[in-house]
Coordinates of C-alpha atoms in Angstrom, one line a residue:
X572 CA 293.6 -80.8 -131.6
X573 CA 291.9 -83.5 -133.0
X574 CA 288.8 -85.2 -134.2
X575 CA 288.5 -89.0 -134.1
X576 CA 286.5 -92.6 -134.0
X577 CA 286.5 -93.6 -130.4
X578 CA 284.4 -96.9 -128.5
X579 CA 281.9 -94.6 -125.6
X580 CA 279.4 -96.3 -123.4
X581 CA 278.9 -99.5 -126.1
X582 CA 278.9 -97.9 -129.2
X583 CA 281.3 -98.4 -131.8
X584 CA 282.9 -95.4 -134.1
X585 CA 281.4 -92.7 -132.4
X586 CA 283.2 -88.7 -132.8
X587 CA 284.9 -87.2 -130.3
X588 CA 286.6 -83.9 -130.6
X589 CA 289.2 -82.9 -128.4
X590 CA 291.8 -79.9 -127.8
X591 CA 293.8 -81.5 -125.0
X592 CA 291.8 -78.9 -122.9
X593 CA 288.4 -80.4 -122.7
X594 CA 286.1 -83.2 -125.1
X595 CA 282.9 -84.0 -126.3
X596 CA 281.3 -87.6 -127.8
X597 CA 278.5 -87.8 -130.0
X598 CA 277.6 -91.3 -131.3
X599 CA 276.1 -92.2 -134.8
X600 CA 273.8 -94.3 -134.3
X601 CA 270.9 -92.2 -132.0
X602 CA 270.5 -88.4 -131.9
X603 CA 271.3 -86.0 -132.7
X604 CA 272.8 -86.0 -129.0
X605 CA 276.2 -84.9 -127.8
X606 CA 276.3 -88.0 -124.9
X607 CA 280.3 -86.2 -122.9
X608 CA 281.2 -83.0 -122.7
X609 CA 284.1 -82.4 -119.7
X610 CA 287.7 -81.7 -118.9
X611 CA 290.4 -84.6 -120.7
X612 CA 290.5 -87.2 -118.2
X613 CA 287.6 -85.7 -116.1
X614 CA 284.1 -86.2 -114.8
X615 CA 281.6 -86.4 -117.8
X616 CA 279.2 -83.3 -116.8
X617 CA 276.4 -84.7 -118.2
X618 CA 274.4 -87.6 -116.9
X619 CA 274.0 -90.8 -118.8
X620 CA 271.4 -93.2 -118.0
X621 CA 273.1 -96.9 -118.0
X622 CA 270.0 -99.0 -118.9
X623 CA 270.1 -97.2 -122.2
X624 CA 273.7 -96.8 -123.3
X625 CA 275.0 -98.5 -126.7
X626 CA 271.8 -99.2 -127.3
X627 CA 269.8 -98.1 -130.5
X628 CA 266.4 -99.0 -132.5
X629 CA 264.1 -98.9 -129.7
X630 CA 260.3 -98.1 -130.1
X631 CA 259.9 -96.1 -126.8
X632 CA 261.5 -92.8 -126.8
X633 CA 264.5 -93.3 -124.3
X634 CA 265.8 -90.4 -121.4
X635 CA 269.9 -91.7 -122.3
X636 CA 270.8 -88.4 -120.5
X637 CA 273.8 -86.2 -122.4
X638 CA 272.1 -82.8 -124.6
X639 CA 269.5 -83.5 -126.7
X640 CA 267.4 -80.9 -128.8
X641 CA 263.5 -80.9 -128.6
X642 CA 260.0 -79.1 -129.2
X643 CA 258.3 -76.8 -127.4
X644 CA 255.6 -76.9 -125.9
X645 CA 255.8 -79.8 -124.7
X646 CA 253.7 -82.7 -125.9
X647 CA 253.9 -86.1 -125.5
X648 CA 254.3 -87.4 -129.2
X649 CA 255.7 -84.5 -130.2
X650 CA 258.5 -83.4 -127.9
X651 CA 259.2 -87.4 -127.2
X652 CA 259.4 -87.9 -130.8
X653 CA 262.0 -90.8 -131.3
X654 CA 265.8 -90.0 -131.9
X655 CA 266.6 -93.6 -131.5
X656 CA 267.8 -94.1 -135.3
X657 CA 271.4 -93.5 -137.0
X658 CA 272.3 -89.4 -137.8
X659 CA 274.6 -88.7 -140.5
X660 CA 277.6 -86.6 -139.4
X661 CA 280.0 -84.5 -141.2
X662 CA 283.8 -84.1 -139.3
X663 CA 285.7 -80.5 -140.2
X664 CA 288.8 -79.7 -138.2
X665 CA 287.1 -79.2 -134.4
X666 CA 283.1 -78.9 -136.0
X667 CA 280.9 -81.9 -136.3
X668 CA 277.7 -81.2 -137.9
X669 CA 275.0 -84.2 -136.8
X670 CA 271.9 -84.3 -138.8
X671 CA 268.7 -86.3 -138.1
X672 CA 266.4 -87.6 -140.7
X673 CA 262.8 -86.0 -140.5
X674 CA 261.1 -87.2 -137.5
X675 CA 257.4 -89.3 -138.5
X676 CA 255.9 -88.2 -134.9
X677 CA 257.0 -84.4 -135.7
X678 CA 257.4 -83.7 -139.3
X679 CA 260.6 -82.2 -137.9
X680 CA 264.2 -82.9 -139.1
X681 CA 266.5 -81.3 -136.2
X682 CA 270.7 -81.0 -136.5
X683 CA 273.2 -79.8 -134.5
X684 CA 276.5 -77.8 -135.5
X685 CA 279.1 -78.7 -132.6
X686 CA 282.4 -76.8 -132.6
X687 CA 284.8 -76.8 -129.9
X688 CA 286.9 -73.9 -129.7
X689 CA 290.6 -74.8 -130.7
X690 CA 291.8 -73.6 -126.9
X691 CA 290.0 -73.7 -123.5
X692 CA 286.8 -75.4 -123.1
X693 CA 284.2 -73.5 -125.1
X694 CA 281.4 -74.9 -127.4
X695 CA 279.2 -73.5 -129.7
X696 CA 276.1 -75.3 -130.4
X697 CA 273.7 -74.2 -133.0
X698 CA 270.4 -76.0 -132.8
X699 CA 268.4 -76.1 -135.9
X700 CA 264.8 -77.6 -136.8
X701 CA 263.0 -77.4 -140.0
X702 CA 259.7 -78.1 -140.9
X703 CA 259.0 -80.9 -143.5
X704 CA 255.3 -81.0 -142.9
X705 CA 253.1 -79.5 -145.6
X706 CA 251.6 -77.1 -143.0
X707 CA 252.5 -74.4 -141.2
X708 CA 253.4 -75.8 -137.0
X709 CA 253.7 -73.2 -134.2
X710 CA 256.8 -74.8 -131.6
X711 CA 260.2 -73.1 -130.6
X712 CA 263.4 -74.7 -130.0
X713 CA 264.5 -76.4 -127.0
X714 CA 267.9 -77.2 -125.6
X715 CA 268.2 -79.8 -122.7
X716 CA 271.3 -81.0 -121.1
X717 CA 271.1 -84.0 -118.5
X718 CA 273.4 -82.9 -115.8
X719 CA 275.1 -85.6 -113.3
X720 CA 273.4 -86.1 -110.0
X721 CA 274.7 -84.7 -106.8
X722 CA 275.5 -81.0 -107.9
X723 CA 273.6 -77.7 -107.7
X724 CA 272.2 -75.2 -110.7
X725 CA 272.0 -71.9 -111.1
X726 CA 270.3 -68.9 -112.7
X727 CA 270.2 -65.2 -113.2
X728 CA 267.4 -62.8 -113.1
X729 CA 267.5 -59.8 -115.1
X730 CA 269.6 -56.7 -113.8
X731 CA 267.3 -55.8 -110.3
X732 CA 266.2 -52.0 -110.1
X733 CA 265.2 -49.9 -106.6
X734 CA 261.5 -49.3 -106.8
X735 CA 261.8 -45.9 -107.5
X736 CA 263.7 -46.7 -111.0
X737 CA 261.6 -49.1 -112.3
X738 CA 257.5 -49.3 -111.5
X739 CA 256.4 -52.1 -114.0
X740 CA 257.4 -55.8 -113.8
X741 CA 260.9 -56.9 -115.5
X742 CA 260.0 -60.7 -115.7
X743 CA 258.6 -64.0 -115.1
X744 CA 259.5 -66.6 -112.8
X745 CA 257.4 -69.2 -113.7
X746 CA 256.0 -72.2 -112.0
X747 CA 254.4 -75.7 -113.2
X748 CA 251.8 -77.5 -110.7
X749 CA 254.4 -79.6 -109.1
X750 CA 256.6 -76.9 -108.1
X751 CA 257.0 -76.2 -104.0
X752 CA 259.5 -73.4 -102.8
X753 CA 259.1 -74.3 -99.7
X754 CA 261.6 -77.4 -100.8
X755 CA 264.8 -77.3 -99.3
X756 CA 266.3 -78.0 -102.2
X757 CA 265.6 -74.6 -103.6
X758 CA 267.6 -71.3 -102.3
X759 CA 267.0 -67.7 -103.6
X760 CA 269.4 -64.6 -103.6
X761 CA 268.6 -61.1 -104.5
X762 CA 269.6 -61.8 -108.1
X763 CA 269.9 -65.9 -108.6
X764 CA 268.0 -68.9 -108.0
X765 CA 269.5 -72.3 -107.2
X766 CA 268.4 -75.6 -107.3
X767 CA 270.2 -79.0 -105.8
X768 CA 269.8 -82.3 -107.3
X769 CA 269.5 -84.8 -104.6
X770 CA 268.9 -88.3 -105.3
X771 CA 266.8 -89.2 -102.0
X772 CA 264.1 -86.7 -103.0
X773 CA 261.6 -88.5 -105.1
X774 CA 259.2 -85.2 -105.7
X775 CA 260.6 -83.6 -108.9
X776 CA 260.9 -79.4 -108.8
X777 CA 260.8 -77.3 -112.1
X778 CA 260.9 -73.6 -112.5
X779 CA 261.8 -71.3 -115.2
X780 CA 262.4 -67.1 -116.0
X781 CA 263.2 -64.9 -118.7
X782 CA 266.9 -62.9 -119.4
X783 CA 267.6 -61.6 -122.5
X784 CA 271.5 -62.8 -121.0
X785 CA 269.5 -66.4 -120.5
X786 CA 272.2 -68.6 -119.2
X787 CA 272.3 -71.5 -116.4
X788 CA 275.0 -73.3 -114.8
X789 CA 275.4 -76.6 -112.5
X790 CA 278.4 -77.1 -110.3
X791 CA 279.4 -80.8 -108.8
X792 CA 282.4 -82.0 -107.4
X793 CA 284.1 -78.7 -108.0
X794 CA 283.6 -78.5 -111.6
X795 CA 280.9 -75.9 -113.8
X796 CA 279.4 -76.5 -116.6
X797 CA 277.9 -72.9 -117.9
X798 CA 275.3 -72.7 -121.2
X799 CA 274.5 -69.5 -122.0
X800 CA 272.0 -68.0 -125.3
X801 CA 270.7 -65.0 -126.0
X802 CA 267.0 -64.1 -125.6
X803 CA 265.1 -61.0 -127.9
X804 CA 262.3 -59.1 -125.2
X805 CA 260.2 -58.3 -128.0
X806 CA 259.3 -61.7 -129.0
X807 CA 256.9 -64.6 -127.4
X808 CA 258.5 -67.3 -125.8
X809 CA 257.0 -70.7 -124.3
X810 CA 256.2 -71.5 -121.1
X811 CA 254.7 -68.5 -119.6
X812 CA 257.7 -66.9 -121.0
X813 CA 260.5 -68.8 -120.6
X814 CA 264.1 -68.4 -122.1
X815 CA 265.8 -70.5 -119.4
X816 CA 264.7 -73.3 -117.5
X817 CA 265.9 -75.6 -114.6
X818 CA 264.1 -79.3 -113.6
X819 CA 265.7 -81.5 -111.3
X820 CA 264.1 -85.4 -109.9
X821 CA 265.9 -88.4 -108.5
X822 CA 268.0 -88.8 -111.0
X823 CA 269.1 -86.0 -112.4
X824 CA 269.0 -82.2 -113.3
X825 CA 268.5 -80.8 -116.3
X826 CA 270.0 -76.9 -117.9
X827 CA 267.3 -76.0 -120.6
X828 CA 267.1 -72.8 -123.1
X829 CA 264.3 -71.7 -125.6
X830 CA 263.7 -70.1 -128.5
X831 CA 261.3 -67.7 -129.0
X832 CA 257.7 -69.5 -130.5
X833 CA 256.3 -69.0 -133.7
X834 CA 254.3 -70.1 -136.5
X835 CA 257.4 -71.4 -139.2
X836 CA 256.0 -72.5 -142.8
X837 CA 256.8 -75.7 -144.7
X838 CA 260.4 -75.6 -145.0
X839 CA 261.6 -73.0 -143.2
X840 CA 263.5 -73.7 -140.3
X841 CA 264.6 -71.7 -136.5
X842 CA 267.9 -71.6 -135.4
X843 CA 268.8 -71.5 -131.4
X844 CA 272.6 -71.2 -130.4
X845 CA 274.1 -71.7 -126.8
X846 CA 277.5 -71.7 -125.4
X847 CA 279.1 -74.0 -123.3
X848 CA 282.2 -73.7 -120.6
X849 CA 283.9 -75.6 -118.4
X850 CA 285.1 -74.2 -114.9
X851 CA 286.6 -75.2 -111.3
X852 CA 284.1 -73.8 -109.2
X853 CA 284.1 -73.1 -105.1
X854 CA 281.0 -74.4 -103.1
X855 CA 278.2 -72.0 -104.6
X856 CA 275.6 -73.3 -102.5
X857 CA 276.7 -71.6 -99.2
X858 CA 277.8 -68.2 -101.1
X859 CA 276.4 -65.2 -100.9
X860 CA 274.8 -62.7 -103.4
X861 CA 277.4 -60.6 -103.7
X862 CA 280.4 -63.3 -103.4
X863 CA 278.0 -65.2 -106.6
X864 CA 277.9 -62.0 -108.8
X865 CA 281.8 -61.6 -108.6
X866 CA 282.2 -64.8 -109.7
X867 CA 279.9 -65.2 -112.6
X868 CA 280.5 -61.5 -113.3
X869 CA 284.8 -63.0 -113.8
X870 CA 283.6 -65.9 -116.5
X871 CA 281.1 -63.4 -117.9
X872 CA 278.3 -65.3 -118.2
X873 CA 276.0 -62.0 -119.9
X874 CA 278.1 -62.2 -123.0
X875 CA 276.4 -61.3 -126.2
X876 CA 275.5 -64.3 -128.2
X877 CA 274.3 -63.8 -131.8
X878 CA 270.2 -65.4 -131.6
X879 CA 270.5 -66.1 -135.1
X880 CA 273.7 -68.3 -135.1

């Protein structure tokens, strides 16, 4: 078990923490982003875009891939508001704790607690953003990871009741303006939704639902990587309602959980936590309903998480 300075993708000195199980990177010198996260000696599960590895400094936002914490809504400036610029990070034991000074665009200042667990391949992220503006800003927390191309995501709905048990809606399945289910690349069960990413489509697909259990996952080459955070029904959330979301173009696909939305006073801050797990996975695409709630009911992916942190 160990935390040390490690060369990844062109930058110098950047963290990595391992427990001979699984590791993560997160470099220094842009962020807060964790840029690996995969089995030692395996496939990174996330997706990093070459043209801007070990770079830094730039004056354009840049899509570098890896997990990266945002704003939402989403808004141009705002959302896209540069993380381009060095993070201080504090090592402990199997924690790093990555902090971002306050964004110019945003008024934000966003960190990220990182702690891999000691055995096995879980991680607990806590996402944090506090506002340093001398107003009050209405915006929820956002989680993205950047997964690899070639695999397929997945979601689940809310428990499904017969119409006799339940008359009134249970929840959203929400759709932007570019979003076609007639696309191939989409396939719906009686209690998921999946979505491949395949690199000869060039129409992006987004879509997005509400589970107090929110949690997504995206198998390629045999391999899972599961995220899961936990949603409260009696609060607003963005994005017709979102708590999970999955978007997928040419390039890649991306896992994303929200926070709930609310107005947060000068200096107060919201907290979002996920976790992450590692998995080797069977072909999910050609399973069945049934066959896919044995096996995400065996790695438990409705496990209480604390919303708080």
């Amino acid at each position: 078990m160990a935390s040390e300075r490690v060369e990844f993708a062109g930058w110098p000195e950047c963290y990595r923490l391992s427990n001979g199980t699984a590791d993560l990177v997160v470099p220094p010198q842009i962020g807060p982003r964790v840029m690996r996260y995969g089995f030692i000696g395996g496939q990174n599960l996330f997706h990093n875009f070459a043209h801007a590895l070990g770079k830094a400094g730039e004056t354009q936002w840049q899509n570098r891939g890896g997990h990266r914490l945002w704003v939402a809504p989403e808004h141009p400036a705002i959302s896209k508001a540069l993380d381009n610029g060095p993070v201080e990070v504090a090592s402990r034991d199997l924690t790093l704790l990555v902090r971002q000074p306050v964004e110019p665009e945003s008024g934000m200042a966003k960190e990220m607690e990182v702690t891999l667990d000691p055995v096995g391949t879980r991680v607990t992220v806590r996402h944090r953003i506090t506002n340093r503006n001398a107003r009050a800003v209405r915006f929820a927390p956002w989680a993205l990871s950047v997964m690899r191309p070639g695999g397929t995501a997945i979601a689940g709905f809310p428990p499904r009741f017969r119409h006799d048990e339940r008359l009134l809606p249970t929840n959203p399945l929400v759709m932007w303006g570019y979003t076609d289910f007639s696309d191939p690349r989409w396939r719906f069960t009686r209690r998921f939704v999946l979505l491949r990413q395949d690199s000869a489509a060039a129409v992006p697909q987004k879509t997005g639902l509400f589970n107090e259990d929110s949690w997504g996952a995206y198998a390629v080459n045999g391999e899972l990587f599961l995220k899961r955070a936990r949603a409260s029904a009696g609060k607003e959330y963005p994005d017709c309602g979102c708590s999970v979301e999955m978007f997928t173009n040419q390039h890649m696909l991306e896992l994303e959980t929200l926070g709930p939305i609310g107005m947060i006073e000068p200096g107060e801050f919201v907290e979002h936590t996920e976790e992450w797990s590692l998995h080797h996975v069977p072909d999910l695409w050609r399973a069945g309903d049934e066959e896919l709630g044995e096996w995400f009911a065996g790695i438990g992916p409705g496990a209480t998480i604390d919303p708080t942190g």
